[in-house]
PDB file of C-alpha atoms in Angstrom:
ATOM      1  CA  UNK A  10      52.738 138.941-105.077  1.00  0.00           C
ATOM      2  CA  UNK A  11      55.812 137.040-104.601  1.00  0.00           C
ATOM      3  CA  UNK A  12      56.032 133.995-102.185  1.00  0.00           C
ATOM      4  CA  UNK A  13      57.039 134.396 -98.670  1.00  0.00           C
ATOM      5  CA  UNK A  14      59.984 131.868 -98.481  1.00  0.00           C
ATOM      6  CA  UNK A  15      60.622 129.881 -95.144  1.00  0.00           C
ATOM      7  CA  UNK A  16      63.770 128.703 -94.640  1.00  0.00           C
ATOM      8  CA  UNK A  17      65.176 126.065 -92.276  1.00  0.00           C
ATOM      9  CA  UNK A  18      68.820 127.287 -91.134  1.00  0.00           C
ATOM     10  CA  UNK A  19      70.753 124.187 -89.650  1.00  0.00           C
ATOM     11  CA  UNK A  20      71.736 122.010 -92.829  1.00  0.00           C
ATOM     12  CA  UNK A  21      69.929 124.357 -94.978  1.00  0.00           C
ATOM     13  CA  UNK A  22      71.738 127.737 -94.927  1.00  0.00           C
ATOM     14  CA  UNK A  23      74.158 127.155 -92.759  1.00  0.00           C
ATOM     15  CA  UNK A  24      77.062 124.405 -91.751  1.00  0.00           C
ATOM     16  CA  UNK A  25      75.539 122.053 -88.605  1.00  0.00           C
ATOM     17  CA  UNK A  26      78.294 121.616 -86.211  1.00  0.00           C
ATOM     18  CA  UNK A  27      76.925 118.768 -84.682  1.00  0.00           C
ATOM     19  CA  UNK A  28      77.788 115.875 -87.169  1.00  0.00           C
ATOM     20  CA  UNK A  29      81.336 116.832 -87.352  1.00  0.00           C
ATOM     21  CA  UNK A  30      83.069 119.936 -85.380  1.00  0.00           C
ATOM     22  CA  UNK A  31      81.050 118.639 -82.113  1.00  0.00           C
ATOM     23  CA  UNK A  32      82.419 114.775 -81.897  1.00  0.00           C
ATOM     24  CA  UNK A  33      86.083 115.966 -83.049  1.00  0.00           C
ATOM     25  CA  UNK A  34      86.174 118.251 -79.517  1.00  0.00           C
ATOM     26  CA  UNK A  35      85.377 114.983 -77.940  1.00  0.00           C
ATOM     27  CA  UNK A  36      87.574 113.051 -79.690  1.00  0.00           C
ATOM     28  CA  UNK A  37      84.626 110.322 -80.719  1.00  0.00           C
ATOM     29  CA  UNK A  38      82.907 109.617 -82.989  1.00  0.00           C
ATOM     30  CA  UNK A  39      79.539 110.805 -84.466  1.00  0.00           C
ATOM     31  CA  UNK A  40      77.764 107.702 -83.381  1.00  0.00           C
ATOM     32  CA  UNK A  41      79.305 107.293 -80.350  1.00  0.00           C
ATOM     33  CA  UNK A  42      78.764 110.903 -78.845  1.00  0.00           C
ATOM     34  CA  UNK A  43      74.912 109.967 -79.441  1.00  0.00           C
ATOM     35  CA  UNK A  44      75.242 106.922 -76.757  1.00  0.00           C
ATOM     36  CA  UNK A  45      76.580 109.599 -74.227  1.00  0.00           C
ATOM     37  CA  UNK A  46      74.404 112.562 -74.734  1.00  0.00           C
ATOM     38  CA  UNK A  47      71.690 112.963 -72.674  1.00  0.00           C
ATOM     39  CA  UNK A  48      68.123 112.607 -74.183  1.00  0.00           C
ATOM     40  CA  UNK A  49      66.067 115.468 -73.413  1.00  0.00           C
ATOM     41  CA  UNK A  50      68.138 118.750 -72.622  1.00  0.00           C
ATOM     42  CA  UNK A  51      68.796 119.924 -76.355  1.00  0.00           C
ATOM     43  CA  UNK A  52      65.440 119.931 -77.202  1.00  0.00           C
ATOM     44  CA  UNK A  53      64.668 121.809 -74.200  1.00  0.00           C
ATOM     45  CA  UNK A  54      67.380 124.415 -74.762  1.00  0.00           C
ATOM     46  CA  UNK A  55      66.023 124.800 -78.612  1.00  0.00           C
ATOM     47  CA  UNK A  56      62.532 125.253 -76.955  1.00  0.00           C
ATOM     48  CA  UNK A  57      63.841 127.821 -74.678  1.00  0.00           C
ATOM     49  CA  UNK A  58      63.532 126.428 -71.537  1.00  0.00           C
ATOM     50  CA  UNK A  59      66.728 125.759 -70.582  1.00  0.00           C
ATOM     51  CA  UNK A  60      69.819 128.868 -70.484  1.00  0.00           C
ATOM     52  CA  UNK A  61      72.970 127.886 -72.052  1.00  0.00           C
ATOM     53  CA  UNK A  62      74.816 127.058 -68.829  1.00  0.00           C
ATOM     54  CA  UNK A  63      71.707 124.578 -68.284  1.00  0.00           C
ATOM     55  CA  UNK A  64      71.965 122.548 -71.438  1.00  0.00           C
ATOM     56  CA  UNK A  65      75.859 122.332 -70.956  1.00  0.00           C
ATOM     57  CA  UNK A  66      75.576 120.675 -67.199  1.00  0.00           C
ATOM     58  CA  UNK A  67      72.927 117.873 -68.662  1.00  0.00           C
ATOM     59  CA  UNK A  68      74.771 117.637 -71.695  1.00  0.00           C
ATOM     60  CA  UNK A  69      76.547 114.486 -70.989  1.00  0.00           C
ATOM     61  CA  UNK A  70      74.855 111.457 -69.327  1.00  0.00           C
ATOM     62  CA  UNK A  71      76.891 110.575 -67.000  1.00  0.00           C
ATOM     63  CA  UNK A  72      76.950 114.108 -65.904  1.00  0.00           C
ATOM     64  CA  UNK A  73      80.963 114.489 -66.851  1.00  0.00           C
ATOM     65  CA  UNK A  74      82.688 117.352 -66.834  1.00  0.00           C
ATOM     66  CA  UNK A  75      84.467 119.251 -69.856  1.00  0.00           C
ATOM     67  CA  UNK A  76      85.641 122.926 -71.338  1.00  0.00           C
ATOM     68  CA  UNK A  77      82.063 124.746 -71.496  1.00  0.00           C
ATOM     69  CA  UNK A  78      83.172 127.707 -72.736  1.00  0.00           C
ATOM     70  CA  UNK A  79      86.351 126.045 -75.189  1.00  0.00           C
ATOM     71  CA  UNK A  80      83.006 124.119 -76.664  1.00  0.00           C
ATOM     72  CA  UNK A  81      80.825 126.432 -77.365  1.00  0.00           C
ATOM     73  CA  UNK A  82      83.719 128.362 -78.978  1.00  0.00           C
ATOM     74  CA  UNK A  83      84.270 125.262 -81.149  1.00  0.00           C
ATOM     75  CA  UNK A  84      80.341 125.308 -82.589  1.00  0.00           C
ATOM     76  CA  UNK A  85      80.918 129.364 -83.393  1.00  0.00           C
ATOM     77  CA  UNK A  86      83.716 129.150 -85.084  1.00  0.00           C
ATOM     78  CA  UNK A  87      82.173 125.763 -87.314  1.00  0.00           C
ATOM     79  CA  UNK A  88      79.400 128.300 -88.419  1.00  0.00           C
ATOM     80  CA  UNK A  89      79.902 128.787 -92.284  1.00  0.00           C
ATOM     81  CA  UNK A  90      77.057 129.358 -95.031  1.00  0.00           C
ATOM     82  CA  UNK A  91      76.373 126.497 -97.430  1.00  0.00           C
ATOM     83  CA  UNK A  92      77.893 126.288-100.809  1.00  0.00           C
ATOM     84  CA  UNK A  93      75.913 128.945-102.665  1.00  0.00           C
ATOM     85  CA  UNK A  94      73.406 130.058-100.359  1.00  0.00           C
ATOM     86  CA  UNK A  95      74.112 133.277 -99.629  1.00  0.00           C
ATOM     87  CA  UNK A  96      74.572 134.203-103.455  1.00  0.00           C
ATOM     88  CA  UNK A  97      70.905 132.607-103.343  1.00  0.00           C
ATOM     89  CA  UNK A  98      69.606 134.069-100.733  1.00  0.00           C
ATOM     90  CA  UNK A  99      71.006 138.127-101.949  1.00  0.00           C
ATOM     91  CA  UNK A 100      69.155 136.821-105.117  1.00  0.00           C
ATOM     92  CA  UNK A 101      66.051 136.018-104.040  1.00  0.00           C
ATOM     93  CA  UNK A 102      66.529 139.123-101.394  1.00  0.00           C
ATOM     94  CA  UNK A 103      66.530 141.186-104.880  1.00  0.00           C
ATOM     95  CA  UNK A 104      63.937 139.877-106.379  1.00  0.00           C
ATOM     96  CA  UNK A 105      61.814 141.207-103.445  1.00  0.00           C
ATOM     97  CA  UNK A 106      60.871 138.392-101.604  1.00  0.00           C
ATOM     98  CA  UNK A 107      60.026 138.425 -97.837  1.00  0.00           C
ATOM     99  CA  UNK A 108      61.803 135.873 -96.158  1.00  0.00           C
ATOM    100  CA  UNK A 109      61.992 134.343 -92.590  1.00  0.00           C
ATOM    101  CA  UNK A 110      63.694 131.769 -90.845  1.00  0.00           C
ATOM    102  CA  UNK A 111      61.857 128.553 -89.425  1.00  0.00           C
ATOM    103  CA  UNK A 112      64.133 126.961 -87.060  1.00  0.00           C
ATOM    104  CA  UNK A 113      64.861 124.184 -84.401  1.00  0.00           C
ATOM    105  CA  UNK A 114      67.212 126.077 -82.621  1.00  0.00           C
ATOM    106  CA  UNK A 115      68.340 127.530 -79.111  1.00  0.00           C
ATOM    107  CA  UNK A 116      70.064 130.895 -78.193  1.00  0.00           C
ATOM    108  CA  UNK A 117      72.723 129.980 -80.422  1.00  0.00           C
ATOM    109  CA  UNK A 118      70.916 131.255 -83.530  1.00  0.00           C
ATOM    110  CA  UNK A 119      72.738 134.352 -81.936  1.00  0.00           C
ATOM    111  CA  UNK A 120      75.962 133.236 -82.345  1.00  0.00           C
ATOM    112  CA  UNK A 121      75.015 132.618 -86.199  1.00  0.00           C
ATOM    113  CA  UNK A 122      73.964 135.834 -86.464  1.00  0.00           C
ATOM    114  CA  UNK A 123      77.115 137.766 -85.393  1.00  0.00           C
ATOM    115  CA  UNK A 124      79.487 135.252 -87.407  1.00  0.00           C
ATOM    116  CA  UNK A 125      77.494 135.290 -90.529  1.00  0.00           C
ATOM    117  CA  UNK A 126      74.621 138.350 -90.458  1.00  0.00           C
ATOM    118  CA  UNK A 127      72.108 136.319 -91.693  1.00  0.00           C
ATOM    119  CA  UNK A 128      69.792 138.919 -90.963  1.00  0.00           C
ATOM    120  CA  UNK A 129      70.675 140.936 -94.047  1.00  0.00           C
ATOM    121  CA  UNK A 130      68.858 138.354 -96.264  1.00  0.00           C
ATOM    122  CA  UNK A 131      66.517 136.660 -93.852  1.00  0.00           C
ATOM    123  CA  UNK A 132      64.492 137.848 -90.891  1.00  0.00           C
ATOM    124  CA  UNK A 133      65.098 135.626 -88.120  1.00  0.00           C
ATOM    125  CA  UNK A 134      61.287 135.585 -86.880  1.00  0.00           C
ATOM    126  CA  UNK A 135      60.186 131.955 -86.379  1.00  0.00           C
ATOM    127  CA  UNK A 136      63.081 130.689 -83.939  1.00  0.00           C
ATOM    128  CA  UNK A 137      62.285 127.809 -81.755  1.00  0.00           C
ATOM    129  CA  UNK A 138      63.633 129.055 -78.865  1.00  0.00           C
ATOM    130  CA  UNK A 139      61.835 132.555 -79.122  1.00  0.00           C
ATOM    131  CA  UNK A 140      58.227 130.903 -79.257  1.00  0.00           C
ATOM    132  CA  UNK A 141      58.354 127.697 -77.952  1.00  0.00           C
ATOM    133  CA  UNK A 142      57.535 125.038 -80.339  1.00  0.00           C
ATOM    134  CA  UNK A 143      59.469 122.867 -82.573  1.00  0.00           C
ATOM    135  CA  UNK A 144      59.208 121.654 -86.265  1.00  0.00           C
ATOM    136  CA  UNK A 145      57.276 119.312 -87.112  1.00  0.00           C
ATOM    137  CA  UNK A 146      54.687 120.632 -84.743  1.00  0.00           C
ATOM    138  CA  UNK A 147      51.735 121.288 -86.774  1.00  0.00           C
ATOM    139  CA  UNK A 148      51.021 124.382 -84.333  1.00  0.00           C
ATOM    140  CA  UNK A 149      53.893 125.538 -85.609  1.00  0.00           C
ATOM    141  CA  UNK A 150      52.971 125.997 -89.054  1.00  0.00           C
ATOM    142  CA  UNK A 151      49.852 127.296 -88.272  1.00  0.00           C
ATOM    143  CA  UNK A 152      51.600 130.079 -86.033  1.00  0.00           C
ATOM    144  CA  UNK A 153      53.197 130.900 -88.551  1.00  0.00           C
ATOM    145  CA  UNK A 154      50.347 131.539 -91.074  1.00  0.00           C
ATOM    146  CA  UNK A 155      48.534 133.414 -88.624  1.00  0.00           C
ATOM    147  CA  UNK A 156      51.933 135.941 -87.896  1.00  0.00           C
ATOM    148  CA  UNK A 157      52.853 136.292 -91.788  1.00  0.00           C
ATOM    149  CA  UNK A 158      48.674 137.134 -92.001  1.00  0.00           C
ATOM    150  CA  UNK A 159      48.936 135.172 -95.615  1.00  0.00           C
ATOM    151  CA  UNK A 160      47.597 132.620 -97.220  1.00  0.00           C
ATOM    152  CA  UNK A 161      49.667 128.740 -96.787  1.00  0.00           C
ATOM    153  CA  UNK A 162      49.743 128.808-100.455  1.00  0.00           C
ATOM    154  CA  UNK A 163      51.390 132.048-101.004  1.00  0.00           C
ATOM    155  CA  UNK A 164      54.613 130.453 -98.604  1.00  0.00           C
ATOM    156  CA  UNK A 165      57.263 127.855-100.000  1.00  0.00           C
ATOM    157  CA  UNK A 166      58.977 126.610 -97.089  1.00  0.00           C
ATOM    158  CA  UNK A 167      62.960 124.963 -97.596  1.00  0.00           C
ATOM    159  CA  UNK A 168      64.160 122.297 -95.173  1.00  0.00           C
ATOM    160  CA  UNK A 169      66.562 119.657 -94.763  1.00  0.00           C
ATOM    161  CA  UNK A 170      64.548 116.857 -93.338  1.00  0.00           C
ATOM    162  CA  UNK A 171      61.002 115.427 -95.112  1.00  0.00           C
ATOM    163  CA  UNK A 172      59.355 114.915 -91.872  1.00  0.00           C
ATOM    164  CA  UNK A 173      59.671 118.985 -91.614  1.00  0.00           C
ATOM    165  CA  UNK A 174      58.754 119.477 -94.966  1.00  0.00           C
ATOM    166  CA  UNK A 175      55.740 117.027 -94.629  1.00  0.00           C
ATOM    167  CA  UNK A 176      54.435 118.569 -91.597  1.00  0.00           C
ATOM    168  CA  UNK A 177      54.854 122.090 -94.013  1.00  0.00           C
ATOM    169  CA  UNK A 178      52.574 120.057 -96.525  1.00  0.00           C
ATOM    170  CA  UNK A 179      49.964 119.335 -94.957  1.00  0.00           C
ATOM    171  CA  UNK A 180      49.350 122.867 -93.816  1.00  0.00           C
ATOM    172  CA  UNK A 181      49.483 123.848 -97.371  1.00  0.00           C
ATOM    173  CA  UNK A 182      52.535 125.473 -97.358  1.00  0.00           C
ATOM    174  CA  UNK A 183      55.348 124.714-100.342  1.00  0.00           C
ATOM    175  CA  UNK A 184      57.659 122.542 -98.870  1.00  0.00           C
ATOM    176  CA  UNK A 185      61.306 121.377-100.776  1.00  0.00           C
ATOM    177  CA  UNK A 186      63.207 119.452 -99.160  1.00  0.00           C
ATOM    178  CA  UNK A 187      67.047 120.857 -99.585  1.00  0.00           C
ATOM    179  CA  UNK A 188      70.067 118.590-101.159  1.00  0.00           C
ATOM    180  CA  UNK A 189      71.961 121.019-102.831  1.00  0.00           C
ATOM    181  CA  UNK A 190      71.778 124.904-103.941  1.00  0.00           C
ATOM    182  CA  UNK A 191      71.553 123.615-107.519  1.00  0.00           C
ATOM    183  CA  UNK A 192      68.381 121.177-106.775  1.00  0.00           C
ATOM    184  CA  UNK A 193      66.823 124.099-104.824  1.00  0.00           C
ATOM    185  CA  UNK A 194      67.401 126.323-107.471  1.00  0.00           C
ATOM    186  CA  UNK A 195      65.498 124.439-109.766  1.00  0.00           C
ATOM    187  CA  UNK A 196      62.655 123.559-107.609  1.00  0.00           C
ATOM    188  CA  UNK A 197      62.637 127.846-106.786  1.00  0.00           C
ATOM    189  CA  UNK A 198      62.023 128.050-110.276  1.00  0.00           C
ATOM    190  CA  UNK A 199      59.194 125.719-110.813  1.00  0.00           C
ATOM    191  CA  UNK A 200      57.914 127.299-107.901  1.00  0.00           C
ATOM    192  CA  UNK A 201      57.668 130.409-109.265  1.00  0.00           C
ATOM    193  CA  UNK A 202      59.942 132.323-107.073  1.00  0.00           C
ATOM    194  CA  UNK A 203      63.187 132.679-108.686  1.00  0.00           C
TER     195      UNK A 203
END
């Protein structure tokens, strides 16, 4: 059997809008939109339990006002695969492996979706927002065992961040961490799955 391969979206597969697009609408910098933001409401919204409109009120914390809907327009249109992933992923897809996202993200996996149909390469089952729990959760991990009914061997799991793919480890799943199509490609292949 092939490996089921979990992959992280944000800064995996796909451009993250919030390093770059999201402080140029503000006209700040990175570093200094992170002293205004408001700690607490994203990770709610990627955990579901806050709508959209929700998220945008708190997003600030000082509780200013700005364009809601101009914003969110700006982090749609920043949406763009990663150098070579999509040629990867429509390999891999070929090859016959199953494949599912694992994701820290809100409702706006949506807006992915209908920009970039990820969803031709890469179920979109394990999304934060659509079961409640976050990476580096363990429960997380072991949801996802349980839902895939396979073995934490027979999964390689690709993230961005090492805390993500430690968490993966220590479940037993294959974890790389991602810094490049080219890197991943080689560790795919010494994984056995490309």
């Amino acid at each position: 059997m092939r490996p089921v391969i979990l992959w992280d979206v944000m800064g995996t597969l796909v451009h993250d809008p919030f390093y770059d697009e999201m402080p140029e609408f503000f006209g700040v910098s990175f570093d200094e939109l992170l002293r205004q933001l408001k700690p607490g409401p994203w990770v709610e919204f990627e955990l579901g339990k806050r709508t959209q409109s929700e998220f945008l009120v708190d997003f600030f914390a000082d509780g200013r006002d700005f364009d809601h809907a101009g914003f969110v327009e700006c982090v749609r249109e920043a949406y763009r695969w990663l150098p070579g992933m999509k040629e990867l992923l429509a390999e891999l897809q070929a090859k016959g492996h199953g494949m599912h996202t694992l994701s820290n993200y809100p409702e706006w996996y949506q807006m992915i979706e209908q920009r970039l149909e990820v969803s031709r390469f890469v179920d979109w089952t394990f999304v934060s927002c659509l079961i409640s729990m976050r990476k580096p959760d363990p429960d997380i991990y072991a949801h996802v065992i349980r839902e895939l009914d396979v073995e934490p061997s027979h999964c390689v799991f690709v993230d961005d961040r090492e805390s993500n793919c430690q968490a993966a480890r220590d479940a037993g799943i294959h974890a790389i961490r991602f810094r490049g199509v080219e890197e991943l490609r080689r560790a795919l292949e010494e994984a056995g799955a490309l």
